[in-house]
CSV table of C-alpha atoms in Angstrom, one decimal:
chain,number,residue,atom,x,y,z
A,284,MET,CA,8.6,-13.0,-8.8
A,285,LEU,CA,9.8,-9.2,-8.5
A,286,ARG,CA,9.6,-7.8,-12.2
A,287,ILE,CA,10.0,-4.0,-13.2
A,288,LEU,CA,7.0,-3.3,-15.5
A,289,PRO,CA,8.2,-1.7,-19.3
A,290,PRO,CA,7.3,2.0,-19.4
A,291,SER,CA,4.4,1.0,-21.9
A,292,HIS,CA,2.7,-0.8,-19.4
A,293,ALA,CA,3.8,1.4,-16.8
A,294,LEU,CA,1.7,4.1,-18.8
A,295,ILE,CA,-1.3,1.8,-19.1
A,296,LEU,CA,-1.4,1.0,-15.4
A,297,GLY,CA,-1.0,5.1,-14.9
A,298,VAL,CA,-3.5,5.8,-17.3
A,299,THR,CA,-5.9,3.3,-15.7
A,300,LEU,CA,-5.3,4.5,-12.0
A,301,LEU,CA,-6.7,7.8,-13.2
A,302,GLY,CA,-10.0,6.6,-13.6
A,303,ILE,CA,-10.5,5.1,-10.3
A,304,SER,CA,-12.4,7.6,-8.0
A,305,GLY,CA,-12.8,5.7,-4.7
A,306,CYS,CA,-13.3,2.3,-3.2
A,307,ALA,CA,-17.0,0.5,-4.1
A,308,THR,CA,-18.2,-3.0,-4.3
A,309,ALA,CA,-17.6,-4.6,-7.3
A,310,PRO,CA,-20.9,-6.1,-8.4
A,311,ALA,CA,-21.1,-10.0,-9.4
A,312,PRO,CA,-19.7,-10.9,-12.4
A,313,ALA,CA,-21.9,-11.2,-15.1
A,314,PRO,CA,-22.3,-14.6,-16.7
A,315,GLN,CA,-20.2,-14.4,-19.5
A,316,GLU,CA,-17.4,-13.1,-17.4
A,317,ARG,CA,-17.6,-16.4,-14.9
A,318,ILE,CA,-17.6,-18.4,-18.1
A,319,LEU,CA,-14.0,-16.7,-19.3
A,320,CYS,CA,-12.8,-17.1,-15.8
A,321,LYS,CA,-13.7,-20.8,-16.2
A,322,ALA,CA,-12.4,-21.2,-19.6
A,323,ILE,CA,-8.9,-20.0,-18.4
A,324,ALA,CA,-9.0,-21.9,-15.3
A,325,GLY,CA,-9.0,-18.8,-13.3
A,326,ALA,CA,-10.2,-17.8,-9.4
A,327,PRO,CA,-11.6,-14.9,-8.1
A,328,SER,CA,-8.7,-12.6,-7.6
A,329,GLU,CA,-8.1,-9.2,-6.3
A,330,SER,CA,-5.9,-6.6,-8.2
A,331,ILE,CA,-4.2,-4.3,-5.9
A,332,THR,CA,-1.9,-1.1,-6.6
A,333,LEU,CA,0.1,0.3,-3.7
A,334,ALA,CA,1.4,3.8,-4.5
A,335,PHE,CA,4.6,4.6,-2.3
A,336,GLY,CA,5.6,8.1,-2.5
A,337,LEU,CA,9.7,8.4,-2.4
A,338,SER,CA,10.2,12.1,-1.1
A,339,LEU,CA,11.0,12.5,2.9
A,340,PRO,CA,9.0,15.1,4.8
A,341,GLY,CA,11.8,18.0,5.3
A,342,GLY,CA,13.9,16.8,2.1
A,343,GLY,CA,15.7,14.1,0.6
A,344,GLU,CA,14.4,10.9,-0.6
A,345,ILE,CA,13.6,6.9,0.5
A,346,THR,CA,17.4,5.6,-0.8
A,347,GLU,CA,17.0,2.6,-3.2
A,348,ALA,CA,18.7,0.4,-0.2
A,349,ASP,CA,15.7,1.8,2.3
A,350,TRP,CA,12.9,0.9,-0.4
A,351,GLU,CA,14.2,-2.6,-1.0
A,352,ASP,CA,14.7,-3.5,2.6
A,353,PHE,CA,11.1,-2.6,3.0
A,354,LEU,CA,10.2,-4.2,0.1
A,355,ALA,CA,11.9,-7.8,1.3
A,356,ARG,CA,10.4,-7.4,5.0
A,357,GLU,CA,7.1,-5.7,4.9
A,358,VAL,CA,5.6,-6.8,1.4
A,359,THR,CA,7.4,-10.1,0.2
A,360,PRO,CA,6.6,-12.3,3.3
A,361,ASP,CA,2.7,-11.5,2.7
A,362,PHE,CA,2.9,-12.0,-1.0
A,363,PRO,CA,5.9,-14.5,-1.8
A,364,ALA,CA,4.0,-15.7,-4.8
A,365,GLY,CA,4.6,-13.0,-6.8
A,366,LEU,CA,4.2,-8.8,-7.3
A,367,SER,CA,5.8,-6.3,-9.5
A,368,VAL,CA,7.2,-2.5,-8.8
A,369,THR,CA,6.8,-0.1,-11.2
A,370,GLU,CA,9.1,3.2,-10.8
A,371,VAL,CA,6.7,6.1,-11.6
A,372,ARG,CA,6.5,9.9,-11.1
A,373,GLY,CA,3.7,11.2,-9.3
A,374,GLN,CA,2.4,14.3,-8.0
A,375,TRP,CA,-0.4,15.2,-5.2
A,376,GLN,CA,-1.8,18.4,-3.7
A,377,ASP,CA,-3.4,18.4,0.1
A,378,THR,CA,-5.4,21.1,-0.6
A,379,PRO,CA,-6.8,23.3,-3.4
A,380,ALA,CA,-4.7,26.3,-2.1
A,381,SER,CA,-1.5,24.0,-1.5
A,382,PRO,CA,1.3,23.9,-4.1
A,383,ILE,CA,1.0,20.2,-6.3
A,384,ILE,CA,3.9,18.6,-5.2
A,385,HIS,CA,6.2,16.2,-7.7
A,386,GLU,CA,7.8,13.1,-6.3
A,387,ARG,CA,9.1,9.9,-7.5
A,388,SER,CA,6.8,6.7,-6.1
A,389,ARG,CA,6.8,3.3,-6.7
A,390,LEU,CA,3.8,1.4,-7.8
A,391,VAL,CA,3.6,-2.5,-6.2
A,392,TRP,CA,1.1,-4.4,-8.1
A,393,ILE,CA,-0.2,-7.7,-6.6
A,394,ILE,CA,-2.6,-10.2,-8.0
A,395,ALA,CA,-4.1,-12.3,-4.7
A,396,PRO,CA,-7.0,-14.5,-4.2
A,397,SER,CA,-10.0,-13.0,-2.5
A,398,GLY,CA,-10.2,-13.9,1.0
A,399,PRO,CA,-10.4,-13.4,4.7
A,400,GLY,CA,-7.1,-11.7,5.8
A,401,LEU,CA,-6.1,-9.8,2.9
A,402,GLY,CA,-7.5,-6.2,4.1
A,403,THR,CA,-5.5,-6.9,7.2
A,404,LYS,CA,-2.0,-7.4,5.1
A,405,LEU,CA,-2.5,-4.4,2.9
A,406,ARG,CA,-3.7,-2.3,6.2
A,407,ALA,CA,-0.2,-3.8,7.7
A,408,ILE,CA,1.9,-3.1,4.8
A,409,ARG,CA,0.8,1.0,4.4
A,410,ASN,CA,1.0,1.4,8.2
A,411,ALA,CA,4.4,-0.1,8.4
A,412,TYR,CA,5.3,2.3,5.3
A,413,LYS,CA,4.0,5.4,6.8
A,414,LYS,CA,5.6,4.8,10.5
A,415,ARG,CA,9.2,3.8,9.1
A,416,PHE,CA,9.5,6.9,6.6
A,417,ASN,CA,7.0,9.5,8.3
A,418,GLN,CA,5.0,9.5,5.3
A,419,SER,CA,1.3,10.8,5.7
A,420,SER,CA,-0.1,7.9,3.1
A,421,VAL,CA,0.0,5.2,1.0
A,422,ALA,CA,-2.6,4.9,-1.9
A,423,ALA,CA,-4.3,1.7,-2.4
A,424,PHE,CA,-6.4,0.7,-5.8
A,425,ILE,CA,-8.4,-2.7,-5.6
A,426,HIS,CA,-10.0,-4.0,-8.3
A,427,SER,CA,-11.9,-7.5,-8.0
A,428,GLY,CA,-11.8,-9.7,-11.2
A,429,CYS,CA,-10.1,-13.1,-12.4
A,430,ALA,CA,-6.4,-14.4,-12.6
A,431,SER,CA,-4.9,-17.1,-13.9
A,432,PHE,CA,-1.2,-18.1,-14.1
């Protein structure tokens, strides 16, 4: 299922992402969290957000057709159970002396079961995007938790 989030959800997601400063191992769920997860028939899951900038080095932008092709070929096969895509505007700065760069971007939000092989899939997607579109990075934000569908 491919779904574009409404602006209100995109804002909430953006605010949530601002609070992330790096990767860390999540502590084991507290007893009340395990009880709540069981109550909703949930399972340990990872909430993954990948941030893809659309600006091309030297000018121009990744086209909608190229983005859709990348999503269909590189992301969907690894996560066929579903994901969400949000259109956003982002900004970044390489160094404190560098100018602030503004660009259109896509956030891909995936909820996936915890388990071996997940890191390999995410690394492959990020590397494929960097190679295909000559990008220096694809940000990844991962939170461990519980999910039920």
